[in-house]
mmCIF file of C-alpha atoms and ligand atoms in Angstrom:
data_model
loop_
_atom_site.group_PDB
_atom_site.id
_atom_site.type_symbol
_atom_site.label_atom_id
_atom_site.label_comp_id
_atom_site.label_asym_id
_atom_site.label_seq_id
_atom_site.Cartn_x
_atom_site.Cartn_y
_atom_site.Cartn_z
ATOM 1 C CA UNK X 1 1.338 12.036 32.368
ATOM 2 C CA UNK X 2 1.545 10.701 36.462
ATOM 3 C CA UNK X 3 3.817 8.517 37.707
ATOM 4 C CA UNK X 4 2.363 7.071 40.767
ATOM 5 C CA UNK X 5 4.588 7.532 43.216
ATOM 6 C CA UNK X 6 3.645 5.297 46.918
ATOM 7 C CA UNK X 7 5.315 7.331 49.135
ATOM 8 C CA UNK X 8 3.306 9.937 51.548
ATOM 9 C CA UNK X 9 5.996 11.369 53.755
ATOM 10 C CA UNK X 10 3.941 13.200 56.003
ATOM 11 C CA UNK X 11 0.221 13.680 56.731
ATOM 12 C CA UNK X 12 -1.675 15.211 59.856
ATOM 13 C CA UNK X 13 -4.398 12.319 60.947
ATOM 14 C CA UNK X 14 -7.098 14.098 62.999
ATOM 15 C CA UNK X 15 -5.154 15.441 66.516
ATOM 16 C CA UNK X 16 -1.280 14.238 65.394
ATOM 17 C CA UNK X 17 1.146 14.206 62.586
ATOM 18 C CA UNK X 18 2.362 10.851 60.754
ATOM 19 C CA UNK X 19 5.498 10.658 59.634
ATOM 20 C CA UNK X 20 8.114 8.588 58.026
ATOM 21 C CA UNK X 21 10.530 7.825 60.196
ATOM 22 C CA UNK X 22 13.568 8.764 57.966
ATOM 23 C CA UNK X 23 16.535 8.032 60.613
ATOM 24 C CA UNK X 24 15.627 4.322 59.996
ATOM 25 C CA UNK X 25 15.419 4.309 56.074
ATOM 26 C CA UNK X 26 16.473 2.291 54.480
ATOM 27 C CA UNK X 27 16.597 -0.725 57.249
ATOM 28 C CA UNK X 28 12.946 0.260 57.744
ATOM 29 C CA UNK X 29 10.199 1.764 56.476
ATOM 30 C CA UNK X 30 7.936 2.768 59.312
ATOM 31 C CA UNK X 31 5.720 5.780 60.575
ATOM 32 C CA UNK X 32 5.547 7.593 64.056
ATOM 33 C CA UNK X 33 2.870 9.813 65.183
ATOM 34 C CA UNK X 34 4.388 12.966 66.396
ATOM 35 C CA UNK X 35 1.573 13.808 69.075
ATOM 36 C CA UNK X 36 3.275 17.101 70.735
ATOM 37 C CA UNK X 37 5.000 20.732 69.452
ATOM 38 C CA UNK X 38 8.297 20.036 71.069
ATOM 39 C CA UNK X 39 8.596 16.619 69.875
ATOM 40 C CA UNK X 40 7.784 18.025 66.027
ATOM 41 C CA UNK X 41 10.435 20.417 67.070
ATOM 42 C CA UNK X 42 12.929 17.228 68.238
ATOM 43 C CA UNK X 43 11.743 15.510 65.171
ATOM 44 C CA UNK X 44 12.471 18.517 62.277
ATOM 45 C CA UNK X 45 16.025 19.072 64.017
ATOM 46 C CA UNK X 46 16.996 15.461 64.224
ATOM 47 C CA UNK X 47 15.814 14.571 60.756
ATOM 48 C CA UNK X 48 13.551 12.288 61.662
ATOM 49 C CA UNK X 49 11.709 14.364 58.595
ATOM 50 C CA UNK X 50 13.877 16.026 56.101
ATOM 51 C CA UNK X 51 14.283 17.975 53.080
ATOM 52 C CA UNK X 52 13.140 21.432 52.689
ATOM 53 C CA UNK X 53 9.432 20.983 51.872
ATOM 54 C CA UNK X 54 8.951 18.432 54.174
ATOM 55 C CA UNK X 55 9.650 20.277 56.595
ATOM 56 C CA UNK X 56 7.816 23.141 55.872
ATOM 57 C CA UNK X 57 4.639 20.750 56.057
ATOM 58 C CA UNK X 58 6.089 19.353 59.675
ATOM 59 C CA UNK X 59 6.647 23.067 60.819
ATOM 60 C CA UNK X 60 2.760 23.727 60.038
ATOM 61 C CA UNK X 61 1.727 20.530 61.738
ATOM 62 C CA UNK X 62 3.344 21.550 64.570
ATOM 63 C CA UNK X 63 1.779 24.842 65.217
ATOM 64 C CA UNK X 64 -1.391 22.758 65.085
ATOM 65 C CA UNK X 65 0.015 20.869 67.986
ATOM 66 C CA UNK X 66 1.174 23.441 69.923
ATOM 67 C CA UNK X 67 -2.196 24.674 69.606
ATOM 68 C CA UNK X 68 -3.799 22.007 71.060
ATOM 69 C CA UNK X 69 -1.480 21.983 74.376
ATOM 70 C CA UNK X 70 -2.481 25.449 74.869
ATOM 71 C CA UNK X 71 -6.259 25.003 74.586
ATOM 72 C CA UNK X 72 -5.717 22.610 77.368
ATOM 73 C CA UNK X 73 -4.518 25.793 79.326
ATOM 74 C CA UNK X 74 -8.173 27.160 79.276
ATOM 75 C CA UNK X 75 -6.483 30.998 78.393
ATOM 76 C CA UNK X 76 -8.353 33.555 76.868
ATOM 77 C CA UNK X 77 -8.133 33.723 73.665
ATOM 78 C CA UNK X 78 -6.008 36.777 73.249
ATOM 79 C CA UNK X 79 -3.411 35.375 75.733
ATOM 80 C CA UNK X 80 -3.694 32.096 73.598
ATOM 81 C CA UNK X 81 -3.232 33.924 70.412
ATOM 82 C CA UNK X 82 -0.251 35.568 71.594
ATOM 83 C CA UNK X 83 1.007 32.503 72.944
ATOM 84 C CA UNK X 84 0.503 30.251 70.318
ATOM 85 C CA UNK X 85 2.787 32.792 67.668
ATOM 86 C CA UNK X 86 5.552 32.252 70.150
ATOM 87 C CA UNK X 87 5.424 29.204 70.189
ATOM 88 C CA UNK X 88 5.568 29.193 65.645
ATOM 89 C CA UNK X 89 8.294 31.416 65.932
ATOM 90 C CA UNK X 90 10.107 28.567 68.100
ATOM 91 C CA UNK X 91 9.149 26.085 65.908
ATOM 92 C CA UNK X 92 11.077 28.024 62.935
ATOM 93 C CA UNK X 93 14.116 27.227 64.509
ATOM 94 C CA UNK X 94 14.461 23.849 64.387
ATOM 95 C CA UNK X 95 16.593 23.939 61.455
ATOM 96 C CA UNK X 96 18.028 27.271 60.102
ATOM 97 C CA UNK X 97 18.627 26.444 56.162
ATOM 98 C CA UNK X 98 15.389 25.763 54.500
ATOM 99 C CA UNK X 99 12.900 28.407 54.063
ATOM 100 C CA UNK X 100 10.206 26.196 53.487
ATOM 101 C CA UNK X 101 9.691 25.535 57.317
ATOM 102 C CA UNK X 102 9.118 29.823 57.727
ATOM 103 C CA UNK X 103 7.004 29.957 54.545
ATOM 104 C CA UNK X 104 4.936 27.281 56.164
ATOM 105 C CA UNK X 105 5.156 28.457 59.648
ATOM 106 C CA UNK X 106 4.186 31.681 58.323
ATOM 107 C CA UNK X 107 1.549 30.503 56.836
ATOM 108 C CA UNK X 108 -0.306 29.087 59.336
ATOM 109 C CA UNK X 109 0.720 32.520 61.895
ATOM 110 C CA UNK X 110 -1.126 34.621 58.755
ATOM 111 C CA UNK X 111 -4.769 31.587 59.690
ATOM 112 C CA UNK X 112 -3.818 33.059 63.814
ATOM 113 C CA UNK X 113 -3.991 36.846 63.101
ATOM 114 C CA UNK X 114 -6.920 36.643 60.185
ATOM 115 C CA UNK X 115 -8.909 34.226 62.528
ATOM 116 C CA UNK X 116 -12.211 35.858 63.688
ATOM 117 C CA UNK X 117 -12.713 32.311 65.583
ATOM 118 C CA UNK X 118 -12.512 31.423 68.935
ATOM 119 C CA UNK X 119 -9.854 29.032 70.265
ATOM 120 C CA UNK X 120 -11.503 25.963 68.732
ATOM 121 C CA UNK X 121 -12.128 27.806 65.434
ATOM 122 C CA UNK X 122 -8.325 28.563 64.977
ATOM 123 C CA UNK X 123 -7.271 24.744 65.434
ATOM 124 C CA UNK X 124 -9.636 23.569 62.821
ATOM 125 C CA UNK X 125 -8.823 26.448 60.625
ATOM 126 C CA UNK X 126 -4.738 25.752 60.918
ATOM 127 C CA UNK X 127 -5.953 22.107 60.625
ATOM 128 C CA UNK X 128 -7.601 22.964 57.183
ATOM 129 C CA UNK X 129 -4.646 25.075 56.333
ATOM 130 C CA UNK X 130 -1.828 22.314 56.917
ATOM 131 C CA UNK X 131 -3.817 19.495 54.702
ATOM 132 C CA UNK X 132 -4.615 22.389 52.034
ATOM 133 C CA UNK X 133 -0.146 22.713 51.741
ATOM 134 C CA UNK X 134 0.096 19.305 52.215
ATOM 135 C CA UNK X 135 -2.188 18.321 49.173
ATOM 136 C CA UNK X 136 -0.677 21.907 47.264
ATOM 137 C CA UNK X 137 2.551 20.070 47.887
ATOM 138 C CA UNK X 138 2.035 16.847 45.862
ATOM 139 C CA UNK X 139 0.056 19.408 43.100
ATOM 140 C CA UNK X 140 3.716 21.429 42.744
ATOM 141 C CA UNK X 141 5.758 18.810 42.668
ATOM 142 C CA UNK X 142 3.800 16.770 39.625
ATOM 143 C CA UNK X 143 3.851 20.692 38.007
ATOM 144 C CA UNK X 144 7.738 20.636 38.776
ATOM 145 C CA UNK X 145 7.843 17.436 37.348
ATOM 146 C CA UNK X 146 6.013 18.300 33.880
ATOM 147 C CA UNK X 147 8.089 21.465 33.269
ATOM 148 C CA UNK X 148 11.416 19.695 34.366
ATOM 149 C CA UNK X 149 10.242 16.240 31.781
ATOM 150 C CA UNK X 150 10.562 18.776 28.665
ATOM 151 C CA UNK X 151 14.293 19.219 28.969
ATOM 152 C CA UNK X 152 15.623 15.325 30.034
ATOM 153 C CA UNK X 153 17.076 14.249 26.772
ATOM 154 C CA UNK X 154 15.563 10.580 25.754
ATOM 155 C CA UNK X 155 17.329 8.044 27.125
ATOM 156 C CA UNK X 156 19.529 10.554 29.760
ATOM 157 C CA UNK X 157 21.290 9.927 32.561
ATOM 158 C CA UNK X 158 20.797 12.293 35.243
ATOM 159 C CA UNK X 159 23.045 12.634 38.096
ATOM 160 C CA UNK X 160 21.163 14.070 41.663
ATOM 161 C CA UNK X 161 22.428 14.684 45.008
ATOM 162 C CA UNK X 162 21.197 14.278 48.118
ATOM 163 C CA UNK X 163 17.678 13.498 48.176
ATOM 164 C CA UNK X 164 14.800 15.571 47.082
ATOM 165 C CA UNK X 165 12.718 12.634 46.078
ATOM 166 C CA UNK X 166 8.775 12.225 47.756
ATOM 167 C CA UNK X 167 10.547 11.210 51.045
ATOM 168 C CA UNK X 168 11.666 15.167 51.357
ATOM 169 C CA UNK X 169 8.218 16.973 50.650
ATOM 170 C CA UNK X 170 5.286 15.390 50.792
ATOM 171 C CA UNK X 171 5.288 12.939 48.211
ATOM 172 C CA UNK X 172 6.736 12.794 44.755
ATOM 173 C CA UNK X 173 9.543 14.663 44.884
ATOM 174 C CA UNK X 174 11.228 17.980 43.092
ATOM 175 C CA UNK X 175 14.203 17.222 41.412
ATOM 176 C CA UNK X 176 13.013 12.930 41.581
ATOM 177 C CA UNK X 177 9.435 14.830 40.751
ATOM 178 C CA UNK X 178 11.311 15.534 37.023
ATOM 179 C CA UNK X 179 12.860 12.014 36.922
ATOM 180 C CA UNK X 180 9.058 10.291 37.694
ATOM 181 C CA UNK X 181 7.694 12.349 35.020
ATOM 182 C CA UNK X 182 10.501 11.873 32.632
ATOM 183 C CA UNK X 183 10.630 8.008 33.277
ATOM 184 C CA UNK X 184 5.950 7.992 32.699
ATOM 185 C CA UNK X 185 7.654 9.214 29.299
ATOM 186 C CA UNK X 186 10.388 7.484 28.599
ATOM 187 C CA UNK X 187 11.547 4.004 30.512
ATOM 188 C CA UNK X 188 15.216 4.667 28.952
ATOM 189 C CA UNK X 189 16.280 7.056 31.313
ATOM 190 C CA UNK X 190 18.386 6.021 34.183
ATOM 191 C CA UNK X 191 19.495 7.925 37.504
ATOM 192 C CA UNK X 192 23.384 8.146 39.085
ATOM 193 C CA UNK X 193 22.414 9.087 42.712
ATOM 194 C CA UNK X 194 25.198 10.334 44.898
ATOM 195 C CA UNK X 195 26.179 8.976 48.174
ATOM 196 C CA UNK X 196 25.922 12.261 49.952
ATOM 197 C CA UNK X 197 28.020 11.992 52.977
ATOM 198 C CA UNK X 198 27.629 12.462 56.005
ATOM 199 C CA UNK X 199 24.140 11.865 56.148
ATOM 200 C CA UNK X 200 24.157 9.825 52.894
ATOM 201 C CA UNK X 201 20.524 10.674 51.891
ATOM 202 C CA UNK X 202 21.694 9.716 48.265
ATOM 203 C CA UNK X 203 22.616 5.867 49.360
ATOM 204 C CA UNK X 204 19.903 5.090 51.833
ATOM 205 C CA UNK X 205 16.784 7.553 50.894
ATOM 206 C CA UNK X 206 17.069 8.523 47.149
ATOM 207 C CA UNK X 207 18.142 4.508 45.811
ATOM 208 C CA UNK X 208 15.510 3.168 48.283
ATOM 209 C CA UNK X 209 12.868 5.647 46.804
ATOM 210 C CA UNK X 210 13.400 5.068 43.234
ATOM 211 C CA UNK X 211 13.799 1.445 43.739
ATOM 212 C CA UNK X 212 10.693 1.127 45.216
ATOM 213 C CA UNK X 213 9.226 2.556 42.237
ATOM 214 C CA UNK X 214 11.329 0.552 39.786
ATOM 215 C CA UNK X 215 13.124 3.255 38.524
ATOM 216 C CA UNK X 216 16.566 1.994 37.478
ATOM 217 C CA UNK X 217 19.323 4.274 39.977
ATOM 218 C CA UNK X 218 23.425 3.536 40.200
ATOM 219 C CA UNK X 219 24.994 4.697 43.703
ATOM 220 C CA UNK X 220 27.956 6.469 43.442
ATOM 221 C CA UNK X 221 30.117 7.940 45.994
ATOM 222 C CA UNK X 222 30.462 11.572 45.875
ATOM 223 C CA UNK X 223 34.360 12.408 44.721
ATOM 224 C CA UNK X 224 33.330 9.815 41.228
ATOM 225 C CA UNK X 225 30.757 12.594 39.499
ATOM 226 C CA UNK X 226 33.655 14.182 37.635
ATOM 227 C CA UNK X 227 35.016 10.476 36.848
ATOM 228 C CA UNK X 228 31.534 10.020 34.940
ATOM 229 C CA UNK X 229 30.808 13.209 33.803
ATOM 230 C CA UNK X 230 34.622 13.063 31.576
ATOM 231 C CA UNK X 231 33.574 9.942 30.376
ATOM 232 C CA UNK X 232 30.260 10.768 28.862
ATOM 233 C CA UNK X 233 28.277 9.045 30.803
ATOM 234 C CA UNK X 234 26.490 11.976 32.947
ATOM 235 C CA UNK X 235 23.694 13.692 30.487
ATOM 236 C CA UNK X 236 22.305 16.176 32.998
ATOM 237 C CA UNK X 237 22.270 17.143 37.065
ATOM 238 C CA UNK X 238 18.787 17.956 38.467
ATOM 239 C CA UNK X 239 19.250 18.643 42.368
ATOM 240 C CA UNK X 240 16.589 19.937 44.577
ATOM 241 C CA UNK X 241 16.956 22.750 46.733
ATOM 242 C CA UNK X 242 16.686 24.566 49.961
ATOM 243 C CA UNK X 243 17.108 28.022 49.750
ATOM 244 C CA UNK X 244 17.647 30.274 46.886
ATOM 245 C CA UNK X 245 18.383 33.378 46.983
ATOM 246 C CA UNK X 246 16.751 36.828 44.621
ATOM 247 C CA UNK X 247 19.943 36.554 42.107
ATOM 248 C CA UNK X 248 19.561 32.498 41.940
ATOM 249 C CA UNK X 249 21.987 31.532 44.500
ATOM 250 C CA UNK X 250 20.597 28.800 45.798
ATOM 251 C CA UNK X 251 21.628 26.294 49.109
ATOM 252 C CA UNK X 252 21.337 22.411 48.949
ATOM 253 C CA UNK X 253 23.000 19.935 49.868
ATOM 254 C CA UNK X 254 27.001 20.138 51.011
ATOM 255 C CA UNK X 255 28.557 18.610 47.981
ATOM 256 C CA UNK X 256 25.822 20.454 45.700
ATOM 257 C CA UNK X 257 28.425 22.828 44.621
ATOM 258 C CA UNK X 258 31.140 20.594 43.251
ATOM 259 C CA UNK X 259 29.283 18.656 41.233
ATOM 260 C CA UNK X 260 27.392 21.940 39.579
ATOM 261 C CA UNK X 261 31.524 23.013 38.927
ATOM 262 C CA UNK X 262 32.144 19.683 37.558
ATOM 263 C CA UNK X 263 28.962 19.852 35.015
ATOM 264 C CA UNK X 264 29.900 23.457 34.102
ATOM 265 C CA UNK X 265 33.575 21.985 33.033
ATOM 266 C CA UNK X 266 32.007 19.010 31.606
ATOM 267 C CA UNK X 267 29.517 20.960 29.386
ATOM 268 C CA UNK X 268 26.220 19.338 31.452
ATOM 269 C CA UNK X 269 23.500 21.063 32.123
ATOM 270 C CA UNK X 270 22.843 21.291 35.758
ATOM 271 C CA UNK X 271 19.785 22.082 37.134
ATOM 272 C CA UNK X 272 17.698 23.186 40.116
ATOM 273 C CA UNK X 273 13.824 21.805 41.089
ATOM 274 C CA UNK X 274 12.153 23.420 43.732
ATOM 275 C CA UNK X 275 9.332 25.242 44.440
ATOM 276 C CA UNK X 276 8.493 29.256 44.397
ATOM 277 C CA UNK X 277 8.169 28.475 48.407
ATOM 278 C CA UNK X 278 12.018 27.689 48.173
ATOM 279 C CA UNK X 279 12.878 31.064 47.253
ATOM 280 C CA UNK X 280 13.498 33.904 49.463
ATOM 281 C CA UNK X 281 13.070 36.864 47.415
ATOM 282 C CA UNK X 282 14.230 38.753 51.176
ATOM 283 C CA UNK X 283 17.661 38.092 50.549
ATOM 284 C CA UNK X 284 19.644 39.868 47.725
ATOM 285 C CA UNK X 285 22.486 36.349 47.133
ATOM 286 C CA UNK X 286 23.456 33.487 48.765
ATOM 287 C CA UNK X 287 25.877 34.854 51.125
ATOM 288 C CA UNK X 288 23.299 35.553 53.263
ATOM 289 C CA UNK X 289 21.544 32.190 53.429
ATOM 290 C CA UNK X 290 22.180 30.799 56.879
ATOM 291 C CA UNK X 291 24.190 27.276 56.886
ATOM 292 C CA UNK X 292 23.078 24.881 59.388
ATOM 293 C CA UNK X 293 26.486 23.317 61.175
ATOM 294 C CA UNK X 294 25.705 19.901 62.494
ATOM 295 C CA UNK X 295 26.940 17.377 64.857
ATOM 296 C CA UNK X 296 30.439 16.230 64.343
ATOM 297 C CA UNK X 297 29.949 12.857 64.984
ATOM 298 C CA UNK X 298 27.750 13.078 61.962
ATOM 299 C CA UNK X 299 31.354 12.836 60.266
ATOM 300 C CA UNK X 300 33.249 11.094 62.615
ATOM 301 C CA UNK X 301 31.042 8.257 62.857
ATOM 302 C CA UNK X 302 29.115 5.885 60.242
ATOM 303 C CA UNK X 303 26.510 3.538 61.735
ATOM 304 C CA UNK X 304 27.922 4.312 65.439
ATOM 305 C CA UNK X 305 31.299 3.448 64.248
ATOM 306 C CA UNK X 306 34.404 5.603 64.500
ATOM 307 C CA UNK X 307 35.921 6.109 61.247
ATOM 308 C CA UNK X 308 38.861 8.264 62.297
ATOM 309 C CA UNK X 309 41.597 9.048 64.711
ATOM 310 C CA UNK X 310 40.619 10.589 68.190
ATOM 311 C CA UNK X 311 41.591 14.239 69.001
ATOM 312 C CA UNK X 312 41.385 15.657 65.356
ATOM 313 C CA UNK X 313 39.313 18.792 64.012
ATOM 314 C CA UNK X 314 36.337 18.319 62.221
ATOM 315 C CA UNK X 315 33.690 20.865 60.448
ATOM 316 C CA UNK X 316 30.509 20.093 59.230
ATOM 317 C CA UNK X 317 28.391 22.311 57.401
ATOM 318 C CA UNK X 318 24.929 20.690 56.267
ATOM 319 C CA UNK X 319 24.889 23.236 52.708
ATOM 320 C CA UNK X 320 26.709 24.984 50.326
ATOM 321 C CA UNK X 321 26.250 27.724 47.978
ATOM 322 C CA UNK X 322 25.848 26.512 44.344
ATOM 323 C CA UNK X 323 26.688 30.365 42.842
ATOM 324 C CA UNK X 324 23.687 31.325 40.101
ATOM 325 C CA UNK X 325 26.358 31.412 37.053
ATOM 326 C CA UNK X 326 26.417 27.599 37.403
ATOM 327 C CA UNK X 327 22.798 26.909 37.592
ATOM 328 C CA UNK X 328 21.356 26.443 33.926
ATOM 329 C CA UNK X 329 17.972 26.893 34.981
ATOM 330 C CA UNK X 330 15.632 26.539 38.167
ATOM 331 C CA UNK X 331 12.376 24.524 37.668
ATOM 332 C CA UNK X 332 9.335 25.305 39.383
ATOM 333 C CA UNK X 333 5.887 25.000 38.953
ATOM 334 C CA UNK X 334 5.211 28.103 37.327
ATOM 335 C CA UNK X 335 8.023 26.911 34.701
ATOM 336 C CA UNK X 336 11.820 27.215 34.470
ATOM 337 C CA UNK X 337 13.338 30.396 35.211
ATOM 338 C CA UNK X 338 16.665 31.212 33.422
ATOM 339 C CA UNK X 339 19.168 33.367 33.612
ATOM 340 C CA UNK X 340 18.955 36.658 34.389
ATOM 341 C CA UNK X 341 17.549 35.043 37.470
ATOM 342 C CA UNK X 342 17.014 38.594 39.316
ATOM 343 C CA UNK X 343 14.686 39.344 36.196
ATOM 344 C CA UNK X 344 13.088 35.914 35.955
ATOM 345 C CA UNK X 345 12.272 35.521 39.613
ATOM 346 C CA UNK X 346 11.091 38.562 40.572
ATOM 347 C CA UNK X 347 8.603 38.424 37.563
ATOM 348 C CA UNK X 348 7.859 34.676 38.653
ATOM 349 C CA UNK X 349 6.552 36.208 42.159
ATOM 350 C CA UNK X 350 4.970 38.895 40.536
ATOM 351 C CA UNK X 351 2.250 36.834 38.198
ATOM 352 C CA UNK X 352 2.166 35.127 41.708
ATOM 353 C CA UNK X 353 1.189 36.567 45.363
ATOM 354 C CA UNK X 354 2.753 33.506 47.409
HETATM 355 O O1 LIG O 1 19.554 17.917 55.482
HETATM 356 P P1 LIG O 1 18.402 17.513 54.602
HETATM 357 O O2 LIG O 1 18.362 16.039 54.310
HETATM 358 O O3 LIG O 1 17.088 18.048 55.094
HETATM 359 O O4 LIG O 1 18.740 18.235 53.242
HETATM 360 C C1 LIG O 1 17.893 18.058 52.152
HETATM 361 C C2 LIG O 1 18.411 18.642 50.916
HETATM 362 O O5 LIG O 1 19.424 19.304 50.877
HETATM 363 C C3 LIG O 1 17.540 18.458 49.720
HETATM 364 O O6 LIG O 1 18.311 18.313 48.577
HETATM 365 C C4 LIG O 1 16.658 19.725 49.629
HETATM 366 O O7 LIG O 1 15.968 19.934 50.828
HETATM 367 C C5 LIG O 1 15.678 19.642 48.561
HETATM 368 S S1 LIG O 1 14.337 18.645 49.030
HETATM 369 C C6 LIG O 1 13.123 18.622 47.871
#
C-alpha cells in the first residue's frame, strides 16, 4: 500500500528546474527556479538541494541547462557536443560524496554520445531523460519502501539520521520511504529523528517532513541515541545513504557511524535504504569513498551565531564510514541485500544493467 507523500523536491518545468529551497526549511517552505548551469552548480554545493538522490536529479537538470546556454552560442554541433560533456563533468563536482549526482550526470552524457539528433534533438532528448529519473525516482523509493515495511516490527520505533526523507530525492524518501510504507500499515509506529549537527537536517528537514504528513517523530539530539537505545526504547535504525561501497561500506551522514556502533552494542538492527544508483560497485570499500569537508562556520556558527571561542581549530567532515559488519542489511528496490554484501551486490547488479 501508498502513503501519499506531498512533497516533490525537484522537478524540471519546461526550460528550468524547480526546487525546494532547503536552506530555508523549516521557516519556509518555498520553491526557486534554477534557470542557469552554474547556478544548479551554486545550488547542489550550497545545499540549496540535498541528499544523494536529489541531487543526482539536480545534476541531470543541469546538463539540460547548460545545454541550453550553449545552443545560444550557435556552434556546430560537434563543438557543442564536446562542449556540453565538459560542462557535465563540471557539474559532477559540485559535491564530491554522493554518487548519485555522477550516475545521473552520466546518464544524461550516455543521451549526448548515443544522440543521432541535432542540437535541438539532444535538449529534448536529455529533457525526456531527466523527467524519465525523476518519475524512476519516486517508483524506487515506494519499491524501497515495500521491501524495507516487511522487517519494521508492529508498533517499532525507528531511530534515523540525517534526512533521507522525500525532501532528499525526489519525493518520498529512502530510509522515510520504509517509515511511509510501514506507517500505510501500521499507525503504531513512531520515529526518533536525530538532530544531525551541523547542518541539523534531522531537526529542521526530517521532523518538518514527517509532520507534515502526520507521522508521529521525537527530536533528539545526537549524543542521546545510546541513552534510548539502553533503555529499550529504540526498536530499529533505518538511515539512508550516499555512497556504498562493493563490500557494503557505505557513507552517510557524519554521526551515521556512532549510532550503527551503538545499535550493534544494543542488539538493534540497523539498517541502510538506498537505491542500486547509491552504490558504486567501482570501488572495492569505503576507504576510498571521497568525504566532502565543509565550511567551518558550518560548526562554529548556528543561525549566524557564534557558538564558540575565537581562534580555535575546527574540522568538519560532511560523512563517515558506517563499516559493512555493522550494517544488518541494505534495502533497495530490487530487495534487501545481506551479508556477504560482496556476494549480494554484485549479484544485485548482475540481474540488473544500471
Ligand atoms: O549533506 P546532505 O544533507 O546532502 O546529506 C544527506 C545525507 O547524508 C542523507 O542521509 C543521504 O543523502 C541519503 S538521502 C536519501
Amino acid at each position: 500500500m501508498d502513503f501519499k507523500s506531498k512533497i516533490k523536491t525537484i522537478e524540471w518545468v519546461d526550460t528550468y528546474s524547480k526546487m525546494v529551497d532547503q536552506t530555508v526549511v523549516p521557516y519556509e517552505y518555498k520553491f526557486v527556479n534554477i534557470t542557469s548551469g552554474e547556478e544548479m552548480f551554486n545550488a547542489i554545493r550550497n545545499m540549496i538541494v540535498r541528499g544523494a538522490p536529489a541531487i543526482g536529479i539536480a545534476g541531470a537538470h543541469g546538463v539540460i541547462l547548460f545545454a541550453q546556454e550553449l545552443e545560444k552560442e550557435n556552434l556546430s554541433r560537434e563543438v557543442f557536443v564536446k562542449e556540453l560533456i565538459k560542462k557535465a563533468e563540471y557539474m559532477k563536482t559540485s559535491r564530491p560524496t554522493a554518487v548519485n549526482l555522477m550516475w545521473a550526470v552520466d546518464k544524461q552524457i550516455e543521451v549526448i554520445k548515443n544522440s543521432k539528433s541535432d542540437v535541438k534533438g539532444i535538449i529534448e532528448e536529455l529533457k525526456q531523460n531527466a523527467i524519465k529519473l525523476e518519475n524512476e525516482d519516486i517508483e524506487i523509493n515506494k519499491k524501497i519502501g515495500e521491501y524495507g515495511a516487511e522487517v519494521v516490527p508492529k508498533g517499532a520505533a525507528i531511530l534515523t539520521h540525517c534526512n533521507a526523507g522525500a525532501l532528499a530525492t525526489v519525493g518520498y524518501g529512502t530510509a522515510l520511504g520504509v517509515v511511509r510504507s510501514a506507517f500505510a500499515k501500521d499507525n503504531t509506529i513512531k520515529v526518533f529523528a536525530d538532530e544531525t549537527r551541523p547542518r541539523q537536517q534531522g531537526a529542521r528537514i526530517t521532523t518538518f517532513e514527517l509532520a507534515m504528513d502526520g507521522i508521529p517523530v521525537t527530536l533528539i539530539t545526537d549524543g542521546m541515541c545510546s541513552y534510548f537505545m539502553k533503555k529499550g526504547m529504540i526498536d530499529m535504525v533505518v538511515v539512508g545513504a550516499d555512497r556504498i561501497a562493493a563490500n557494503g561500506d557505505t557513507a552517510n551522514k557524519i554521526g551515521t557511524y556512532t549510532v550503527a556502533i551503538a545499535a550493534k552494542y544494543h542488539n538493534i538492527p540497523f539498517y541502510i535504504a538506498a537505491p542500486l544508483s547509491t552504490i558504486d560497485i567501482s570501488i572495492k570499500s569505503g576507504d576510498e569513498i571521497p568525504i566532502e569537508e565543509r565550511s567551518h562556520e558550518e560548526v562554529t556558527h548556528i543561525n549566524g551565531k557564534r557558538i564558540c571561542a575565537e581562534g580555535i581549530n575546527i574540522i568538519n567532515p560532511g560523512f563517515d564510514v558506517t563499516p559493512h559488519e555493522l550494517i544488518t542489511g541494505i534495502i533497495t528496490e530490487k530487495g534487501i541485500l545481506r551479508p556477504d554484501y560482496n556476494k549480494s551486490i554484485a549479484e544485485a547488479f548482475s540481474k540488473d544493467n544500471i
